[in-house]
PDB file of C-alpha atoms in Angstrom:
ATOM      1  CA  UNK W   1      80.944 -14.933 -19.290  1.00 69.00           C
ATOM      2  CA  UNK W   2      80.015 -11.673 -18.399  1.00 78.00           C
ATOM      3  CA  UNK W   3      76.540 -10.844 -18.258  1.00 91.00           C
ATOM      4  CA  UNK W   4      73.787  -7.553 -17.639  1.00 95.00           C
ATOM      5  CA  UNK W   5      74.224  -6.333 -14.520  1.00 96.00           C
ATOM      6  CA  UNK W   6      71.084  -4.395 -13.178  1.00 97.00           C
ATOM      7  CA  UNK W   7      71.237  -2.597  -9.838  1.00 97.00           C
ATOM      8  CA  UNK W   8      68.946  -2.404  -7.431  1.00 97.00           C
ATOM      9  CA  UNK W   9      67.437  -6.014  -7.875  1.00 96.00           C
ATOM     10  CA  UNK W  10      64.429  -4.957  -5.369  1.00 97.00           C
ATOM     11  CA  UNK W  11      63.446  -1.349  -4.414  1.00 97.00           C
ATOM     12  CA  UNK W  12      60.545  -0.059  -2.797  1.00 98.00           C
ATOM     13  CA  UNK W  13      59.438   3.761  -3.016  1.00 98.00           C
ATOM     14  CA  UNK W  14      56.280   5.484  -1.949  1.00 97.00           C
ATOM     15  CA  UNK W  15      53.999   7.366  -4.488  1.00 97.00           C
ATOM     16  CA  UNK W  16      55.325  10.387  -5.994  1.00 97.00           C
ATOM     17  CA  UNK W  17      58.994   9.689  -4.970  1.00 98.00           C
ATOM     18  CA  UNK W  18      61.669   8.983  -7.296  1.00 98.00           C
ATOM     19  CA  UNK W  19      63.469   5.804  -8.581  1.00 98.00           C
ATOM     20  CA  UNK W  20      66.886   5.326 -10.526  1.00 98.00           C
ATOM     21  CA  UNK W  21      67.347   1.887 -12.182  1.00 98.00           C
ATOM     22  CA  UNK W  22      71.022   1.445 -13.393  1.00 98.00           C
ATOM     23  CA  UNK W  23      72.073  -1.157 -16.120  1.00 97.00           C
ATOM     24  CA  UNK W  24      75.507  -2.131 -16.869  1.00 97.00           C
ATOM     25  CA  UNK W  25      75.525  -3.994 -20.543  1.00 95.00           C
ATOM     26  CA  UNK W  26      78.172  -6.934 -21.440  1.00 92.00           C
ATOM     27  CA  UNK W  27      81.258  -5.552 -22.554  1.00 90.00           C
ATOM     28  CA  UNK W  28      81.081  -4.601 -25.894  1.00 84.00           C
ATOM     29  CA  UNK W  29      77.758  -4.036 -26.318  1.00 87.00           C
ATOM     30  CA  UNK W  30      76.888  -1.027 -27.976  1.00 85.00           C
ATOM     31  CA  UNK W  31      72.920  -1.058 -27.268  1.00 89.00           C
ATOM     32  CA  UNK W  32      71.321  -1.032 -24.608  1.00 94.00           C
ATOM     33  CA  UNK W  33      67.102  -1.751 -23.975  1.00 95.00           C
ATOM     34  CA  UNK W  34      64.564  -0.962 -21.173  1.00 97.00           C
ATOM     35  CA  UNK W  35      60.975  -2.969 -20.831  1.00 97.00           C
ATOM     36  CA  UNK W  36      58.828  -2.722 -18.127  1.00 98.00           C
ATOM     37  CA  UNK W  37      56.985  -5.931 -17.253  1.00 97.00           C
ATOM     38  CA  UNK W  38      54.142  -5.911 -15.036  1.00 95.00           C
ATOM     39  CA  UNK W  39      52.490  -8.934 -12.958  1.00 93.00           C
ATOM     40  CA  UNK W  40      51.086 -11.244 -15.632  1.00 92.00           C
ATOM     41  CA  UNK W  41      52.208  -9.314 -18.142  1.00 94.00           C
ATOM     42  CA  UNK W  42      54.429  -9.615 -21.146  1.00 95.00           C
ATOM     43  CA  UNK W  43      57.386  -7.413 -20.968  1.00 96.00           C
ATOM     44  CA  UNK W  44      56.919  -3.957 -22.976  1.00 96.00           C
ATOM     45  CA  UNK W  45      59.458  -2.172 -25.137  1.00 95.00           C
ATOM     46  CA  UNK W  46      60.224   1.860 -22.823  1.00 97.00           C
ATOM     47  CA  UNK W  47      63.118   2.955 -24.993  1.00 96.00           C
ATOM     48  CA  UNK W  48      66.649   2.341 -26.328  1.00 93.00           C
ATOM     49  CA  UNK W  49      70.085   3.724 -26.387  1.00 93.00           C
ATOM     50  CA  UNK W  50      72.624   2.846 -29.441  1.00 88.00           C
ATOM     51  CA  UNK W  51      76.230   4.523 -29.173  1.00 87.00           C
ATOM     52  CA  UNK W  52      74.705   6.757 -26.140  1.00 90.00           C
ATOM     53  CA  UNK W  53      72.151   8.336 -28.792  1.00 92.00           C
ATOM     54  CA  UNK W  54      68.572   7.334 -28.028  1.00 92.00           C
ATOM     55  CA  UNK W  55      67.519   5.004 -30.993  1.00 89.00           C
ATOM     56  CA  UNK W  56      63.957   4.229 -29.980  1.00 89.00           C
ATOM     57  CA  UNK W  57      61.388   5.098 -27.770  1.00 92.00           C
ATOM     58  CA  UNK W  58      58.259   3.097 -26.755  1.00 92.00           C
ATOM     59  CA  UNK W  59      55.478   3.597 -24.254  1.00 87.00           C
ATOM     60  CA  UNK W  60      57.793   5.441 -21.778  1.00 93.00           C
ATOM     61  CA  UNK W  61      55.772   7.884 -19.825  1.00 94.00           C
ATOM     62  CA  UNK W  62      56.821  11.392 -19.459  1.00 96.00           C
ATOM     63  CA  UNK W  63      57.536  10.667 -15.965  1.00 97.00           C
ATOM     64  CA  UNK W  64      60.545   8.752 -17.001  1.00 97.00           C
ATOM     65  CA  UNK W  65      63.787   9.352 -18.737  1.00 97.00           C
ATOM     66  CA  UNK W  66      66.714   7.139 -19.558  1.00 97.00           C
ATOM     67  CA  UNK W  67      70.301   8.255 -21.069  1.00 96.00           C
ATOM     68  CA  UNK W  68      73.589   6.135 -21.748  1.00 95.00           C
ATOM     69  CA  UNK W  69      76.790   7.611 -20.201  1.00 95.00           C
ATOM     70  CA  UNK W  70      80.236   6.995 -21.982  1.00 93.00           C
ATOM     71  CA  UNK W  71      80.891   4.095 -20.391  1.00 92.00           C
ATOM     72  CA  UNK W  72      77.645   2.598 -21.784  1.00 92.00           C
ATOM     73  CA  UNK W  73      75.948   2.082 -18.725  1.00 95.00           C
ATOM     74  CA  UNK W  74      72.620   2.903 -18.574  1.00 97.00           C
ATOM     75  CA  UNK W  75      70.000   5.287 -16.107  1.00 98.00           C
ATOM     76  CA  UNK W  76      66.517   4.722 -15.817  1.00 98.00           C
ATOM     77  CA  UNK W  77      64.815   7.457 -13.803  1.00 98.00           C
ATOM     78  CA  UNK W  78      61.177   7.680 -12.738  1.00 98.00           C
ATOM     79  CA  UNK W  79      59.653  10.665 -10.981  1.00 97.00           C
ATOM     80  CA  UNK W  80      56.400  10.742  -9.218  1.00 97.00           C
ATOM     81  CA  UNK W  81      55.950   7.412  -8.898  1.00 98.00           C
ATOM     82  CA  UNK W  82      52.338   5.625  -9.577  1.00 97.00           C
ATOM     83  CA  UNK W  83      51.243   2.630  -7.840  1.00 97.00           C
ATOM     84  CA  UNK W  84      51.096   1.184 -11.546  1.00 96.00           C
ATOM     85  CA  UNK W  85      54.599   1.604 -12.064  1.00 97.00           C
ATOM     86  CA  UNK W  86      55.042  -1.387 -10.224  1.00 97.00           C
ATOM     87  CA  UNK W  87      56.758  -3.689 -12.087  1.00 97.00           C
ATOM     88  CA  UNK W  88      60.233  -5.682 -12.943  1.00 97.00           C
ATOM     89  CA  UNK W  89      62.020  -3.552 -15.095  1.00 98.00           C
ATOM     90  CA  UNK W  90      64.609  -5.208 -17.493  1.00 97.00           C
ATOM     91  CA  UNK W  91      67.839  -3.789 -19.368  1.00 97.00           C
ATOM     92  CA  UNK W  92      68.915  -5.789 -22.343  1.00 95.00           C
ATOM     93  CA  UNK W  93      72.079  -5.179 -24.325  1.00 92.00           C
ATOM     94  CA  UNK W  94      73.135  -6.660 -27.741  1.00 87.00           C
ATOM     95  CA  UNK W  95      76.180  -5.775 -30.042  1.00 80.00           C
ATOM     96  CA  UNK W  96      75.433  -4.047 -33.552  1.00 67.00           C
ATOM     97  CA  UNK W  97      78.977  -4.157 -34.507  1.00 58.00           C
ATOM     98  CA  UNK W  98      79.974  -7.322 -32.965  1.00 51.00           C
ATOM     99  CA  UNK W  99      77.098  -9.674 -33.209  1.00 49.00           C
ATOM    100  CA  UNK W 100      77.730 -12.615 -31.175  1.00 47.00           C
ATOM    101  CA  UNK W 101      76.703 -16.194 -30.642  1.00 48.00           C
ATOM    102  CA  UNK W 102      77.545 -16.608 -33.648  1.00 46.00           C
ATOM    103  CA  UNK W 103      74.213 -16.243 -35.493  1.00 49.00           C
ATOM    104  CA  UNK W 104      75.697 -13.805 -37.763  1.00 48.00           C
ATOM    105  CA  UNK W 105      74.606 -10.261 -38.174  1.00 45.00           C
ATOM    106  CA  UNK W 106      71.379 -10.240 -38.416  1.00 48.00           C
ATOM    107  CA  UNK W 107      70.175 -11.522 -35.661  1.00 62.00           C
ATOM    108  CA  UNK W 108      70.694  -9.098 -32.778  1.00 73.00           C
ATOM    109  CA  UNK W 109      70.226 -11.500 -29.690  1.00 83.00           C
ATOM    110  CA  UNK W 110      69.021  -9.142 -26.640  1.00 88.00           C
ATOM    111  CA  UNK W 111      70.896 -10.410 -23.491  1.00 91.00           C
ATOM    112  CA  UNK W 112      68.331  -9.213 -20.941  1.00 94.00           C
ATOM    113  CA  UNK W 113      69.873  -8.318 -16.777  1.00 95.00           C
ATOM    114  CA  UNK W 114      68.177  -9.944 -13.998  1.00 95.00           C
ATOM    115  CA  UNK W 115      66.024  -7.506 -13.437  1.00 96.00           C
ATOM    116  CA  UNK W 116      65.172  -4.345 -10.687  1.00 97.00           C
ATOM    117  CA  UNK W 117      61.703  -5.609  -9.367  1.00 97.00           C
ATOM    118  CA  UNK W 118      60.135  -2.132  -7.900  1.00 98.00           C
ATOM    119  CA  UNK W 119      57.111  -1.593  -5.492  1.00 98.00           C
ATOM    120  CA  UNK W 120      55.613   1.280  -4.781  1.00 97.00           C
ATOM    121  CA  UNK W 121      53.250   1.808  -1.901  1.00 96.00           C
TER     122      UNK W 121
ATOM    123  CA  UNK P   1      52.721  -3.051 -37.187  1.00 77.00           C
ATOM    124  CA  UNK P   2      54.429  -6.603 -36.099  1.00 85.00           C
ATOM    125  CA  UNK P   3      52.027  -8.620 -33.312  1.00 91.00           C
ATOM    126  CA  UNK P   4      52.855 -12.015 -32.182  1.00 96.00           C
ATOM    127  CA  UNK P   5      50.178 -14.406 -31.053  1.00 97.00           C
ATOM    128  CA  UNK P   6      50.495 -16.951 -28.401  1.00 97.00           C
ATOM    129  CA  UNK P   7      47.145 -18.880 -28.173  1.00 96.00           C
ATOM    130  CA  UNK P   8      48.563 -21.062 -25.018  1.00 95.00           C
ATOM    131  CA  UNK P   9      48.275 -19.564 -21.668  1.00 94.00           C
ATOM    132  CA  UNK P  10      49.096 -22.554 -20.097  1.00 95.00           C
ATOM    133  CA  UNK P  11      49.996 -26.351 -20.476  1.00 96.00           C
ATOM    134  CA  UNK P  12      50.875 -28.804 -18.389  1.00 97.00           C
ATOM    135  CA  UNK P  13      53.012 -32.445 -20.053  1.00 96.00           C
ATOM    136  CA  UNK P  14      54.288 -35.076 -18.427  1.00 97.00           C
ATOM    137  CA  UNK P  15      58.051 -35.037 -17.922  1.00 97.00           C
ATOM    138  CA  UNK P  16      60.272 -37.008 -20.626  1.00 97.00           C
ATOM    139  CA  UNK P  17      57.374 -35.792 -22.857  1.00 97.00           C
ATOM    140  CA  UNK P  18      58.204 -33.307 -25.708  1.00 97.00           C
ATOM    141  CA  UNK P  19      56.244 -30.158 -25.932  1.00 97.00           C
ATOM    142  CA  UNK P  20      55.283 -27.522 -28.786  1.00 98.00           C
ATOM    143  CA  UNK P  21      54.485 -24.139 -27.572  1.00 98.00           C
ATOM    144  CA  UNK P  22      52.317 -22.139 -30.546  1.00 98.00           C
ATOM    145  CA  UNK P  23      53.287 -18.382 -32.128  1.00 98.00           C
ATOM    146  CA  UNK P  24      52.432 -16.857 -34.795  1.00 97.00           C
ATOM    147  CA  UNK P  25      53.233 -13.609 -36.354  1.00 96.00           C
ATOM    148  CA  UNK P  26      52.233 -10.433 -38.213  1.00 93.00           C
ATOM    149  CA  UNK P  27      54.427  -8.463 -40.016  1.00 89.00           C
ATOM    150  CA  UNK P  28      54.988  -6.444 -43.238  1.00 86.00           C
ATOM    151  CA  UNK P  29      58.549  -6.680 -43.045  1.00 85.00           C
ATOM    152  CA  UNK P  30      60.407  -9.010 -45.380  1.00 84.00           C
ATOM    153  CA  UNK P  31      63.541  -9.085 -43.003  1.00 84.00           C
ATOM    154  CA  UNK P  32      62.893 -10.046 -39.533  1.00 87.00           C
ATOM    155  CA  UNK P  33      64.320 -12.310 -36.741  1.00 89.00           C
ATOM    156  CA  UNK P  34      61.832 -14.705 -34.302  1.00 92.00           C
ATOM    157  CA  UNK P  35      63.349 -15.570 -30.637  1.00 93.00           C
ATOM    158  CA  UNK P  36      61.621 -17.601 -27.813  1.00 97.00           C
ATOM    159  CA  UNK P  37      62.948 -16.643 -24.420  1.00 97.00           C
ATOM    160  CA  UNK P  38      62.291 -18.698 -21.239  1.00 97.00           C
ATOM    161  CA  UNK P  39      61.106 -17.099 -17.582  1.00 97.00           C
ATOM    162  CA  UNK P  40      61.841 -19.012 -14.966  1.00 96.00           C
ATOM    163  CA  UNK P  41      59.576 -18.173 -11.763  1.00 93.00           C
ATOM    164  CA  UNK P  42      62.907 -16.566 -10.430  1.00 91.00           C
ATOM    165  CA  UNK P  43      62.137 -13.771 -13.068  1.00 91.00           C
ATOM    166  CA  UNK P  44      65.174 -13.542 -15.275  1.00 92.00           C
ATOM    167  CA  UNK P  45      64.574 -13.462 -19.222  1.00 94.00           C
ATOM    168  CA  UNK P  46      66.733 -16.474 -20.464  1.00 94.00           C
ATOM    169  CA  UNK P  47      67.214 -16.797 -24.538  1.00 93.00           C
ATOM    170  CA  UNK P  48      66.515 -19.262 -26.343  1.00 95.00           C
ATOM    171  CA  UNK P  49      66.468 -19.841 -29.456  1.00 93.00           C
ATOM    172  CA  UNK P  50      66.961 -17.470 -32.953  1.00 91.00           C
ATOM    173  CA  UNK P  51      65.141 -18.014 -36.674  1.00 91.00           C
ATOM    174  CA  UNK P  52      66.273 -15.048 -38.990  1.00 88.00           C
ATOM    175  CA  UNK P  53      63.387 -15.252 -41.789  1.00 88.00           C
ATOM    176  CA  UNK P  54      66.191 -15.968 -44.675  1.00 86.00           C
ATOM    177  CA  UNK P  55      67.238 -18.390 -42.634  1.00 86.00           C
ATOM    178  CA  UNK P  56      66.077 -22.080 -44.656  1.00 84.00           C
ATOM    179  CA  UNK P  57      66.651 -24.640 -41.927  1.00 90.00           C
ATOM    180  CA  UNK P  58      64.859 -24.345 -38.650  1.00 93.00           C
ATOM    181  CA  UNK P  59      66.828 -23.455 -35.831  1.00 92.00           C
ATOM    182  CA  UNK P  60      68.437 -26.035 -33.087  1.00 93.00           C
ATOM    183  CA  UNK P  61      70.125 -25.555 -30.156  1.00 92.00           C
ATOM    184  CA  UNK P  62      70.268 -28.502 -27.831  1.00 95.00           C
ATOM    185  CA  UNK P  63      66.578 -29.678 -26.791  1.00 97.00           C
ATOM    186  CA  UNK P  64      65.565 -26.630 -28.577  1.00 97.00           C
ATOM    187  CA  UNK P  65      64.056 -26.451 -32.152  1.00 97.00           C
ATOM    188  CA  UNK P  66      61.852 -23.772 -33.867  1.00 96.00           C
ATOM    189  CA  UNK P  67      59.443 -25.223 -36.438  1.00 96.00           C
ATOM    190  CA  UNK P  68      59.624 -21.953 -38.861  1.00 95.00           C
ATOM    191  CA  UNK P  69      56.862 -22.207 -41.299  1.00 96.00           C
ATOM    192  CA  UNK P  70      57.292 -18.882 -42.931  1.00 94.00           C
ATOM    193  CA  UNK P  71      54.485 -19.528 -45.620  1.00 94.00           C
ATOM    194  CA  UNK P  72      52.110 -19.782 -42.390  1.00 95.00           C
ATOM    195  CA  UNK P  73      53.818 -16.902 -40.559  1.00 95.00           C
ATOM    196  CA  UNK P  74      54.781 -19.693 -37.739  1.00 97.00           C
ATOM    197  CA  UNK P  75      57.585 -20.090 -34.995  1.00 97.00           C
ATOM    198  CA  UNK P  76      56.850 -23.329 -32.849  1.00 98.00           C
ATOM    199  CA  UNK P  77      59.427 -24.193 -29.731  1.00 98.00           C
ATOM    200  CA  UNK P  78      59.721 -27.681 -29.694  1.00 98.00           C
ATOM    201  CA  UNK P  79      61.445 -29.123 -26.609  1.00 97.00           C
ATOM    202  CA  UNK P  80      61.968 -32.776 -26.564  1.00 96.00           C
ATOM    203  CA  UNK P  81      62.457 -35.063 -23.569  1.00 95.00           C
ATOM    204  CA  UNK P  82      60.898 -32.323 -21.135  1.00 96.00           C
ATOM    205  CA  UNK P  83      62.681 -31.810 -17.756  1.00 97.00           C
ATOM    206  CA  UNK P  84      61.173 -30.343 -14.560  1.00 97.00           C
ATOM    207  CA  UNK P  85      63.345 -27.868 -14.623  1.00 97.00           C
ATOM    208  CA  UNK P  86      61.398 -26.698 -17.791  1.00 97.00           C
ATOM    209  CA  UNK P  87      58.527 -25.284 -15.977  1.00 98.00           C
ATOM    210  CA  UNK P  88      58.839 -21.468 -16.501  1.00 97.00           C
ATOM    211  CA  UNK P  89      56.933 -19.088 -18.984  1.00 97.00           C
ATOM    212  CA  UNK P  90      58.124 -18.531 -22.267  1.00 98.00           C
ATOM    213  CA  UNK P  91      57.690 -16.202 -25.039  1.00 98.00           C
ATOM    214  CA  UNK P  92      58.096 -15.867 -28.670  1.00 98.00           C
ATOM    215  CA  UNK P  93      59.048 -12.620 -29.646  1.00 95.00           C
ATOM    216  CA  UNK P  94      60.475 -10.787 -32.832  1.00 92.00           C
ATOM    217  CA  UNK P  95      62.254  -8.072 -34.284  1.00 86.00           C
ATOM    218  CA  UNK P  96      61.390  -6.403 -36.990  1.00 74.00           C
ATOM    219  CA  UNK P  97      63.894  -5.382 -40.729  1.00 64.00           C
ATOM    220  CA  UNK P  98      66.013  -2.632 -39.141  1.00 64.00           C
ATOM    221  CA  UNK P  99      68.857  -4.678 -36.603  1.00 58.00           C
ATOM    222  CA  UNK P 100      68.398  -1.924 -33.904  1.00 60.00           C
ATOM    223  CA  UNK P 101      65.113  -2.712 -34.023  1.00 74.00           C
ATOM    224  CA  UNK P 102      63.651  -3.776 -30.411  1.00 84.00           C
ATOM    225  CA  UNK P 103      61.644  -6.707 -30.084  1.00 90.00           C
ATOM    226  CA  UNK P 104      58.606  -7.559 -29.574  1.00 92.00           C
ATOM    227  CA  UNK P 105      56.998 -10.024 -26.975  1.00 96.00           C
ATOM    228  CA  UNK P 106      53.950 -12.142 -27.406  1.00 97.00           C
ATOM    229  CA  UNK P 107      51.779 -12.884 -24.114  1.00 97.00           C
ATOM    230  CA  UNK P 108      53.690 -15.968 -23.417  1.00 97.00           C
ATOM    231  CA  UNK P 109      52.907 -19.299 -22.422  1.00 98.00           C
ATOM    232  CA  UNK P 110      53.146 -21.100 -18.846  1.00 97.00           C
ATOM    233  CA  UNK P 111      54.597 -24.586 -19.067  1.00 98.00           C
ATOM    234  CA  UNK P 112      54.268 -26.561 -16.181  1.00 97.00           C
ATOM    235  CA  UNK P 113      55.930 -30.261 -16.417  1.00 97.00           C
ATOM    236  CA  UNK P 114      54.884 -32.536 -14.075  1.00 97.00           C
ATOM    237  CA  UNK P 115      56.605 -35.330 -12.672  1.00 95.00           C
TER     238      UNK P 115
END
């Protein structure tokens, strides 16, 4: 089965440059997440796309922005990169209208990419 | 504001064993769903397991069970006959009434089986 593809796995960037994180979400899938999870850290909630409309937004720095394109792909981008900002960063997607695994609509399973682990020196 | 509590930073059981890994939760909603996710040390976020809170039996799915105790605002994972490959980190996590809700991690729990 097809699953969330996340591109770059590993990238490495110096302070202040920039950093684009792509997500491509299982077909179907009309939402789309971004957490950032630093070392020893639980993953943390940065914002969310539903139909290509932003639906939520978390502790997202102003540094960053995020949109969905019509093909429901996703774009994190991160400017002036902070040695903090080192972290894995994960893209989820689930299916609103199509809720699958069969656990019926309400539960909203988040399939979660591998993850884009970035460094920045 | 949900918050979910994982008391466990670590454990270590002996493989064949079975294991309950603790969380609890907060939340003012009377609609809400409860999933435990595993992290292997590879890094990928693997689900679980789902509880909606309407939801009267606990949840199964293979080795798998969540001990819901709604009355004590509790989500146990309960694996039975542990396997090596079941060292990772998990975490209990939950989303709150709306269904575009995100969800919300606890601090997670290192299980380490030994052989």
């Amino acid at each position: 089965a097809a699953g969330v593809i996340q591109s770059p796995r590993h990238l490495i960037k110096e302070k202040r440059e920039t950093a684009t994180l792509k997500c491509y979400p299982i077909p179907r899938h009309d939402t789309v997440y971004w957490y950032q999870q630093g070392p020893g850290q639980d993953p943390q909630f940065l914002i969310s796309f539903y139909e290509k409309m932003q639906s939520d937004k978390g502790s997202i720095p102003d540094r960053f922005s995020a949109q969905q394109f019509s093909d429901y792909h996703s774009e994190l981008n991160m400017s002036s990169l902070e040695l903090g900002d080192s972290a894995l960063y994960f893209c989820a997607s689930s299916s609103l209208s199509y809720p699958d695994r069969g656990y019926g609509s309400g539960a909203n399973v988040l399939t979660f990419g591998a993850g884009s682990r970035l460094t920045v020196l | 504001a949900q918050k979910i509590t994982q008391t466990q930073p670590g454990m270590f059981v002996q493989e064949k064993e079975a294991v309950t890994l603790d969380c609890t939760y907060d939340t003012s909603d009377q609609s809400y769903g409860l999933f435990w996710y595993k992290q292997p040390s590879s890094g990928e976020m693997i689900f679980l397991i789902y509880q909606g809170s309407y939801d009267e039996q606990n949840a199964t799915e293979g080795r798998y069970s969540l001990n819901f105790q709604k009355a004590r605002k509790s989500a146990n994972l309960v694996i039975s006959a542990s396997q090596l490959g079941d060292s990772a980190m998990y975490f209990c996590a939950m989303r709150g009434g709306d269904r575009d809700d995100k969800i919300i991690f606890g601090k997670g729990t290192r299980l380490h089986i030994l052989p």
